Tab-separated table of C-alpha atoms in Angstrom:
chain	number	residue	atom	x	y	z
A	1	MET	CA	14.692	-18.586	-9.103
A	2	THR	CA	16.176	-21.660	-8.652
A	3	ALA	CA	18.160	-23.718	-5.959
A	4	ALA	CA	21.427	-22.573	-7.132
A	5	THR	CA	20.071	-18.760	-5.960
A	6	ALA	CA	18.939	-20.009	-2.669
A	7	LEU	CA	19.224	-16.197	-1.316
A	8	ASP	CA	23.600	-16.423	-1.510
A	9	ALA	CA	25.750	-18.263	-3.934
A	10	ASP	CA	27.257	-19.924	-1.379
A	11	GLN	CA	24.572	-20.936	0.491
A	12	ALA	CA	24.254	-24.547	-0.783
A	13	PRO	CA	21.518	-27.131	0.366
A	14	GLY	CA	22.500	-29.513	3.000
A	15	GLN	CA	21.152	-32.873	3.971
A	16	ALA	CA	18.725	-32.818	6.743
A	17	ALA	CA	15.260	-34.789	7.655
A	18	SER	CA	12.280	-34.281	5.901
A	19	LEU	CA	10.112	-32.014	5.971
A	20	ASP	CA	6.223	-33.166	4.821
A	21	ALA	CA	5.980	-31.191	1.603
A	22	PRO	CA	3.387	-31.340	-1.526
A	23	GLN	CA	4.951	-31.672	-4.556
A	24	THR	CA	2.556	-31.415	-7.173
A	25	PRO	CA	3.015	-28.994	-9.952
A	26	GLY	CA	0.719	-26.153	-9.790
A	27	GLN	CA	0.195	-22.398	-8.989
A	28	LEU	CA	2.872	-21.561	-6.241
A	29	THR	CA	1.166	-18.373	-3.599
A	30	LEU	CA	2.291	-16.215	-1.475
A	31	PRO	CA	0.775	-15.000	1.791
A	32	ALA	CA	-2.031	-12.301	1.311
A	33	PRO	CA	-1.080	-8.854	2.881
A	34	THR	CA	-2.655	-8.044	5.957
A	35	GLY	CA	-2.850	-4.155	5.912
A	36	ARG	CA	-6.039	-2.357	5.126
A	37	TYR	CA	-4.755	-1.161	1.728
A	38	ARG	CA	-4.430	-2.842	-1.649
A	39	VAL	CA	-1.440	-2.560	-3.106
A	40	GLY	CA	-0.293	-1.316	-6.614
A	41	THR	CA	3.152	-1.568	-8.180
A	42	VAL	CA	5.016	-0.343	-11.113
A	43	ASP	CA	8.591	-0.875	-12.717
A	44	LEU	CA	10.773	1.353	-13.257
A	45	HIS	CA	14.242	1.777	-15.504
A	46	LEU	CA	16.650	4.187	-14.021
A	47	ARG	CA	19.647	5.308	-15.710
A	48	ASP	CA	22.595	7.057	-13.706
A	49	SER	CA	24.390	9.086	-16.310
A	50	SER	CA	27.052	10.323	-13.967
A	51	ARG	CA	28.121	6.661	-13.195
A	52	THR	CA	29.981	4.132	-14.751
A	53	ASP	CA	28.868	0.421	-14.105
A	54	PRO	CA	31.369	-0.984	-11.674
A	55	TRP	CA	30.959	-4.501	-13.083
A	56	VAL	CA	30.944	-3.659	-16.886
A	57	PRO	CA	33.284	-0.784	-17.699
A	58	GLY	CA	32.111	1.506	-20.681
A	59	GLN	CA	28.727	1.373	-19.370
A	60	GLN	CA	26.533	3.701	-17.608
A	61	ARG	CA	24.777	2.638	-14.326
A	62	GLU	CA	20.917	1.502	-15.255
A	63	LEU	CA	18.791	-0.317	-12.546
A	64	MET	CA	15.414	-1.635	-12.356
A	65	VAL	CA	13.578	-1.103	-9.476
A	66	SER	CA	9.792	-1.918	-8.279
A	67	LEU	CA	7.875	0.229	-6.428
A	68	TRP	CA	5.041	-1.201	-4.031
A	69	TYR	CA	2.511	1.224	-2.423
A	70	PRO	CA	-1.084	1.285	-1.283
A	71	ALA	CA	-3.454	1.595	-4.355
A	72	THR	CA	-6.995	2.099	-5.082
A	73	HIS	CA	-9.025	0.896	-8.201
A	74	THR	CA	-7.267	-2.041	-8.221
A	75	SER	CA	-9.644	-4.054	-10.365
A	76	HIS	CA	-9.300	-1.945	-13.347
A	77	TYR	CA	-5.212	-3.046	-13.342
A	78	PRO	CA	-3.868	-6.310	-14.210
A	79	ALA	CA	-2.099	-8.241	-10.938
A	80	ALA	CA	1.372	-8.188	-11.132
A	81	GLN	CA	3.508	-11.511	-11.989
A	82	LEU	CA	6.828	-11.563	-10.019
A	83	PRO	CA	9.551	-9.554	-12.141
A	84	VAL	CA	11.743	-12.233	-12.533
A	85	SER	CA	12.321	-13.726	-15.989
A	86	GLN	CA	11.471	-17.298	-15.645
A	87	GLN	CA	7.770	-17.516	-14.467
A	88	VAL	CA	7.390	-21.698	-15.038
A	89	LEU	CA	9.263	-23.762	-13.171
A	90	PRO	CA	10.158	-27.524	-13.848
A	91	GLY	CA	6.983	-29.898	-13.762
A	92	GLY	CA	5.052	-27.291	-14.761
A	93	VAL	CA	5.151	-25.194	-11.472
A	94	THR	CA	4.284	-21.306	-12.030
A	95	LEU	CA	5.445	-18.551	-9.470
A	96	PRO	CA	2.868	-16.782	-7.455
A	97	THR	CA	1.045	-13.902	-8.904
A	98	THR	CA	1.913	-10.754	-6.573
A	99	ALA	CA	-0.944	-8.845	-4.475
A	100	GLY	CA	0.296	-5.968	-6.506
A	101	HIS	CA	-1.467	-4.376	-9.387
A	102	THR	CA	-0.048	-2.706	-12.311
A	103	GLY	CA	0.404	1.085	-12.269
A	104	ALA	CA	-3.014	1.252	-10.269
A	105	PRO	CA	-3.599	4.914	-8.833
A	106	VAL	CA	-2.001	5.806	-4.938
A	107	ASP	CA	-5.121	5.759	-2.338
A	108	ARG	CA	-4.307	8.838	-1.164
A	109	ARG	CA	-6.304	7.966	1.907
A	110	ALA	CA	-2.742	6.548	3.233
A	111	GLY	CA	-1.401	10.368	3.188
A	112	LYS	CA	2.291	11.125	2.660
A	113	LEU	CA	4.204	7.439	2.367
A	114	PRO	CA	7.325	6.361	4.541
A	115	VAL	CA	9.619	4.764	1.765
A	116	VAL	CA	11.072	1.611	3.188
A	117	LEU	CA	14.247	0.507	0.130
A	118	TYR	CA	15.002	-3.134	-0.126
A	119	SER	CA	18.280	-5.057	-1.188
A	120	PRO	CA	18.118	-9.158	-2.185
A	121	GLY	CA	20.715	-11.505	-1.007
A	122	LEU	CA	23.909	-12.024	-3.799
A	123	HIS	CA	22.936	-12.327	-7.054
A	124	GLY	CA	19.509	-12.253	-5.995
A	125	SER	CA	16.511	-10.831	-7.357
A	126	ARG	CA	13.874	-7.509	-6.381
A	127	ALA	CA	11.695	-10.031	-6.194
A	128	GLN	CA	13.044	-11.708	-3.404
A	129	SER	CA	10.974	-10.994	-0.407
A	130	THR	CA	7.693	-9.711	-1.880
A	131	ALA	CA	6.085	-11.314	0.468
A	132	LEU	CA	7.501	-8.830	3.285
A	133	VAL	CA	7.230	-6.008	0.592
A	134	GLN	CA	3.551	-6.053	-0.394
A	135	ASP	CA	2.714	-6.636	2.718
A	136	LEU	CA	4.994	-3.356	3.982
A	137	ALA	CA	2.873	-1.946	0.801
A	138	SER	CA	-0.541	-2.880	2.728
A	139	ARG	CA	0.410	-1.031	5.825
A	140	GLY	CA	1.034	2.539	3.887
A	141	TYR	CA	4.380	2.351	3.093
A	142	LEU	CA	6.076	2.961	-0.244
A	143	VAL	CA	8.550	0.150	-0.840
A	144	VAL	CA	11.208	0.274	-3.482
A	145	THR	CA	13.339	-2.871	-4.406
A	146	LEU	CA	16.073	-3.104	-6.078
A	147	ASP	CA	17.801	-5.203	-8.855
A	148	HIS	CA	21.638	-4.270	-8.489
A	149	THR	CA	22.657	-4.849	-11.964
A	150	HIS	CA	25.501	-7.751	-12.827
A	151	ASP	CA	25.520	-8.466	-9.018
A	152	SER	CA	21.650	-10.166	-9.820
A	153	SER	CA	21.613	-13.043	-11.311
A	154	ASP	CA	19.482	-11.931	-14.476
A	155	VAL	CA	17.586	-8.303	-14.783
A	156	VAL	CA	15.555	-8.133	-17.665
A	157	PHE	CA	15.012	-4.576	-18.725
A	158	PRO	CA	11.979	-2.945	-20.985
A	159	ASP	CA	13.714	-3.651	-24.192
A	160	GLY	CA	13.850	-7.231	-23.470
A	161	ARG	CA	17.849	-7.060	-22.832
A	162	HIS	CA	18.730	-9.196	-20.130
A	163	GLU	CA	21.845	-8.165	-18.012
A	164	VAL	CA	23.191	-10.902	-15.909
A	165	ASN	CA	25.566	-11.259	-13.262
A	166	THR	CA	29.670	-10.204	-14.376
A	167	MET	CA	31.041	-10.043	-11.035
A	168	PRO	CA	34.626	-11.828	-11.386
A	169	PRO	CA	35.429	-14.516	-9.230
A	170	GLY	CA	36.529	-13.592	-5.879
A	171	SER	CA	34.759	-10.275	-5.716
A	172	HIS	CA	35.196	-8.598	-2.180
A	173	SER	CA	31.934	-8.648	-0.140
A	174	SER	CA	33.014	-5.040	0.978
A	175	HIS	CA	33.175	-3.635	-2.744
A	176	THR	CA	29.839	-5.071	-3.536
A	177	ILE	CA	28.286	-3.775	-0.895
A	178	ALA	CA	30.014	-0.222	-1.615
A	179	ILE	CA	28.773	-0.669	-5.119
A	180	ARG	CA	24.790	-1.614	-3.295
A	181	ALA	CA	25.118	1.921	-1.138
A	182	ALA	CA	26.219	4.093	-3.885
A	183	ASP	CA	23.051	2.373	-6.147
A	184	THR	CA	20.822	2.993	-2.933
A	185	HIS	CA	21.777	6.620	-2.611
A	186	PHE	CA	21.073	7.257	-6.164
A	187	VAL	CA	17.729	5.705	-6.217
A	188	ILE	CA	16.931	7.897	-3.448
A	189	ASN	CA	17.585	11.120	-5.574
A	190	GLN	CA	15.401	9.801	-8.084
A	191	LEU	CA	12.965	9.925	-5.660
A	192	SER	CA	13.099	12.650	-4.630
A	193	ARG	CA	12.462	13.664	-8.244
A	194	ILE	CA	9.833	11.567	-8.269
A	195	ALA	CA	8.677	13.869	-5.218
A	196	HIS	CA	9.046	17.214	-7.164
A	197	GLY	CA	7.157	16.176	-10.064
A	198	HIS	CA	9.596	14.753	-12.332
A	199	ASN	CA	9.643	11.251	-14.173
A	200	PRO	CA	12.842	9.645	-14.205
A	201	ASP	CA	12.386	6.707	-16.199
A	202	VAL	CA	14.298	5.721	-19.343
A	203	GLU	CA	11.006	5.193	-21.220
A	204	HIS	CA	8.984	7.733	-19.611
A	205	LYS	CA	6.591	4.983	-18.462
A	206	PRO	CA	3.544	7.052	-16.928
A	207	LEU	CA	3.763	6.766	-12.924
A	208	PRO	CA	0.732	5.905	-11.197
A	209	HIS	CA	-1.636	8.501	-10.455
A	210	GLY	CA	-1.003	10.451	-7.325
A	211	LEU	CA	2.447	9.092	-6.646
A	212	SER	CA	4.410	12.335	-6.910
A	213	LYS	CA	1.993	13.922	-4.075
A	214	ALA	CA	2.473	10.642	-1.939
A	215	VAL	CA	6.693	10.136	-1.480
A	216	ASN	CA	7.562	10.870	2.002
A	217	ILE	CA	11.345	11.672	1.022
A	218	ASN	CA	11.763	12.963	4.591
A	219	ARG	CA	10.897	9.052	5.958
A	220	ILE	CA	13.119	6.730	4.769
A	221	GLY	CA	13.628	2.811	6.101
A	222	MET	CA	16.051	0.235	4.843
A	223	PHE	CA	15.758	-3.448	4.510
A	224	GLY	CA	17.827	-6.254	3.322
A	225	ALA	CA	18.197	-10.291	3.205
A	226	SER	CA	21.290	-11.879	3.618
A	227	LEU	CA	24.018	-9.644	1.835
A	228	GLY	CA	21.192	-7.216	1.392
A	229	GLY	CA	20.846	-7.224	4.974
A	230	GLY	CA	24.532	-6.515	5.105
A	231	ALA	CA	24.697	-3.697	3.118
A	232	VAL	CA	22.104	-1.408	4.811
A	233	PRO	CA	25.222	-0.210	7.256
A	234	ALA	CA	26.608	1.233	4.324
A	235	ALA	CA	23.780	2.435	2.782
A	236	MET	CA	22.934	4.521	6.163
A	237	HIS	CA	26.568	6.095	6.354
A	238	ALA	CA	26.631	6.858	2.301
A	239	ASP	CA	23.258	8.851	2.624
A	240	SER	CA	21.641	10.158	5.607
A	241	ARG	CA	18.064	10.547	4.515
A	242	ILE	CA	18.039	7.056	6.087
A	243	ASP	CA	16.663	6.999	9.136
A	244	ALA	CA	16.728	3.623	10.466
A	245	GLY	CA	18.045	0.152	8.728
A	246	ALA	CA	17.262	-3.835	8.993
A	247	ASN	CA	19.111	-6.605	8.411
A	248	LEU	CA	17.875	-9.825	7.961
A	249	ASP	CA	20.633	-12.541	8.623
A	250	GLY	CA	23.395	-10.791	6.508
A	251	GLN	CA	26.694	-10.919	7.717
A	252	LEU	CA	28.709	-7.689	7.325
A	253	PHE	CA	31.638	-6.594	5.497
A	254	GLY	CA	33.511	-3.410	4.821
A	255	SER	CA	34.170	-0.362	6.654
A	256	ALA	CA	30.623	0.384	7.785
A	257	ILE	CA	31.248	-1.919	10.708
A	258	ASP	CA	33.830	-0.049	12.512
A	259	LYS	CA	31.604	3.611	12.023
A	260	PRO	CA	29.192	4.968	14.365
A	261	LEU	CA	26.214	5.180	13.056
A	262	ASP	CA	23.650	6.854	15.461
A	263	ARG	CA	20.439	5.745	13.836
A	264	PRO	CA	18.207	2.532	15.029
A	265	PHE	CA	18.857	-0.533	13.617
A	266	LEU	CA	17.309	-3.774	13.657
A	267	LEU	CA	19.642	-7.107	13.292
A	268	PHE	CA	17.277	-10.305	13.074
A	269	SER	CA	18.714	-13.645	12.630
A	270	SER	CA	18.094	-17.013	12.144
A	271	GLU	CA	18.315	-19.810	14.462
A	272	HIS	CA	21.884	-20.470	14.716
A	273	HIS	CA	23.327	-16.682	13.957
A	274	ASN	CA	23.447	-13.856	15.889
A	275	ARG	CA	26.206	-11.211	16.950
A	276	ASN	CA	27.090	-14.036	19.595
A	277	SER	CA	28.055	-16.494	16.914
A	278	ASP	CA	28.999	-12.926	14.165
A	279	ARG	CA	32.009	-11.382	14.765
A	280	SER	CA	30.722	-8.828	12.415
A	281	TRP	CA	27.667	-7.998	14.056
A	282	ALA	CA	29.296	-8.081	17.593
A	283	ARG	CA	31.643	-4.877	16.365
A	284	PHE	CA	28.595	-3.519	14.310
A	285	TRP	CA	26.841	-3.747	17.625
A	286	ARG	CA	29.514	-1.706	19.610
A	287	HIS	CA	29.143	1.327	17.217
A	288	LEU	CA	25.418	1.448	17.359
A	289	HIS	CA	24.112	4.490	19.016
A	290	GLY	CA	20.779	4.812	18.584
A	291	GLU	CA	18.192	2.104	19.195
A	292	ARG	CA	19.036	-1.224	18.181
A	293	LEU	CA	17.526	-4.352	18.415
A	294	ASP	CA	19.060	-7.766	18.121
A	295	LEU	CA	16.471	-10.532	17.516
A	296	LYS	CA	16.538	-14.026	16.593
A	297	LEU	CA	13.726	-16.036	15.003
A	298	ARG	CA	13.330	-19.447	16.473
A	299	GLY	CA	13.464	-22.401	14.192
A	300	SER	CA	14.395	-20.698	11.148
A	301	GLY	CA	17.085	-20.890	9.014
A	302	HIS	CA	18.790	-18.578	6.478
A	303	ASN	CA	16.425	-18.829	3.367
A	304	SER	CA	13.731	-18.203	6.054
A	305	PHE	CA	14.002	-14.220	5.349
A	306	VAL	CA	13.028	-14.645	2.103
A	307	ASP	CA	10.077	-15.999	-0.286
A	308	HIS	CA	11.947	-19.230	0.023
A	309	GLN	CA	10.446	-19.957	3.302
A	310	VAL	CA	6.959	-20.359	1.824
A	311	LEU	CA	7.561	-21.463	-1.651
A	312	PHE	CA	10.211	-23.915	-1.174
A	313	PRO	CA	7.837	-26.388	0.462
A	314	GLN	CA	5.292	-26.295	-1.570
A	315	ALA	CA	6.793	-27.739	-4.465
A	316	PRO	CA	10.680	-28.688	-3.699
A	317	GLY	CA	11.426	-30.642	-6.427
A	318	ALA	CA	10.434	-27.489	-8.898
A	319	PHE	CA	13.545	-25.948	-7.003
A	320	GLY	CA	15.999	-28.596	-7.461
A	321	LEU	CA	15.918	-29.517	-3.592
A	322	THR	CA	14.586	-32.966	-2.098
A	323	PRO	CA	12.584	-32.673	0.685
A	324	PRO	CA	15.312	-34.020	2.987
A	325	GLN	CA	16.895	-30.347	2.150
A	326	LEU	CA	14.354	-28.481	3.325
A	327	GLU	CA	15.127	-28.113	6.992
A	328	GLN	CA	18.478	-27.428	6.620
A	329	ILE	CA	17.950	-24.182	4.795
A	330	LEU	CA	14.572	-23.388	5.555
A	331	GLY	CA	14.427	-24.886	9.439
A	332	THR	CA	11.985	-26.194	10.796
A	333	ILE	CA	9.249	-23.053	11.717
A	334	ASP	CA	6.083	-23.317	10.131
A	335	PRO	CA	6.543	-21.077	6.904
A	336	ASN	CA	3.189	-19.144	7.125
A	337	ARG	CA	4.094	-18.527	11.359
A	338	SER	CA	7.392	-17.122	9.905
A	339	ILE	CA	6.332	-14.839	7.162
A	340	GLU	CA	3.921	-13.696	9.883
A	341	VAL	CA	6.033	-12.890	12.656
A	342	GLN	CA	8.643	-11.652	10.137
A	343	ARG	CA	6.225	-9.317	8.665
A	344	THR	CA	4.765	-8.186	12.442
A	345	TYR	CA	8.028	-6.884	13.698
A	346	LEU	CA	9.226	-5.128	10.822
A	347	ALA	CA	6.080	-3.039	10.237
A	348	ALA	CA	6.448	-2.393	14.183
A	349	PHE	CA	10.290	-0.954	13.773
A	350	PHE	CA	9.459	0.875	10.831
A	351	ASP	CA	6.181	2.240	12.127
A	352	LYS	CA	8.097	3.277	15.618
A	353	HIS	CA	10.995	4.915	13.292
A	354	LEU	CA	9.287	6.323	10.433
A	355	ARG	CA	5.823	7.209	11.969
A	356	HIS	CA	6.600	7.534	15.694
A	357	ARG	CA	3.808	4.900	16.580
A	358	HIS	CA	5.349	3.108	19.607
A	359	SER	CA	4.943	-0.502	19.802
A	360	ASP	CA	5.080	-2.690	23.111
A	361	LEU	CA	6.479	-5.798	20.667
A	362	LEU	CA	9.910	-3.691	20.570
A	363	ASP	CA	10.373	-3.698	24.257
A	364	GLY	CA	11.166	-7.325	25.157
A	365	PRO	CA	9.674	-10.904	24.807
A	366	SER	CA	5.797	-11.120	23.756
A	367	ARG	CA	3.773	-14.602	24.716
A	368	HIS	CA	2.127	-13.526	21.485
A	369	TYR	CA	5.417	-14.224	19.510
A	370	PRO	CA	7.490	-17.003	21.471
A	371	GLU	CA	9.702	-17.762	18.573
A	372	VAL	CA	11.507	-14.247	19.033
A	373	ASP	CA	14.194	-14.255	21.892
A	374	PHE	CA	15.330	-10.777	22.684
A	375	ILE	CA	19.784	-11.131	22.617
A	376	ARG	CA	20.538	-8.845	25.269
């Protein structure tokens, strides 16, 4: 997780005014989850025997995913590291320990868990938005984060094998998005198998106790950041089981832009990006026939919608960034406030459409969150 993978490969840092940020080595942290439940997590190795890997001919498609969920008895289970290969950065800076506890039992008090899938930015990791993911889990969701093998920069499998980015130069984003949509469809099928008492893990790793009875396969949402957000409409067209989608600052590509979509959709953009400046968003907006929202987070940058928002300012040098570069990619918004706002609006959106819990927050501007503009 270096500046080279600052969400998308084509999002290079630029020079800007300095942010006051500590650069001393140490343990980085993520904001604690705000929901009522403690959090469990488990990594699963999945193999799609019906599909050849689109980037490496001759191989079956294999994916690593992480499941995050409300958990109990977490003190008996180890705290999980971020599912990335490099835990220690230059200067001895260590990536955060997550709020998740590996393999902890599902908390039955949370009842049936709506599912929310997450797709990261181009060449990004499924760990990229852990601050948002573990917060949703603490609020009673089963959140499933996907690594898109050979698109992600580095995916580590249980046997120690590293599968790196093998996408050919000049790969079309519409093709990449179609592959991600197929990955998502496959993962939903595996969740359905879990709900029916099966274990799809290739190594037959024990699933957390209570998981199969907790999966609510009839309530599914999806969100993503950057290209991952851009993949959500294609995934929704490829799989009608996805009831609601959210795109965090991702440009849209492919035929899904011009197909009617009658399910709820949230567009959430950075300061200088919305449908008034992105033709792909404007085209997509015209074809949305369910509830549609176009929100802008004032003071934010493209990288504000992933953990970079809170990690980069803690130790810019460890990520290969100078303080003057931070404002260009993260904007001027306070990092913790940025994550708080995103968590609040994502939860309100999925609560409404996966749990039928109405929130006035989605009706219009709020004095409690003046950073959020409704683009009408």
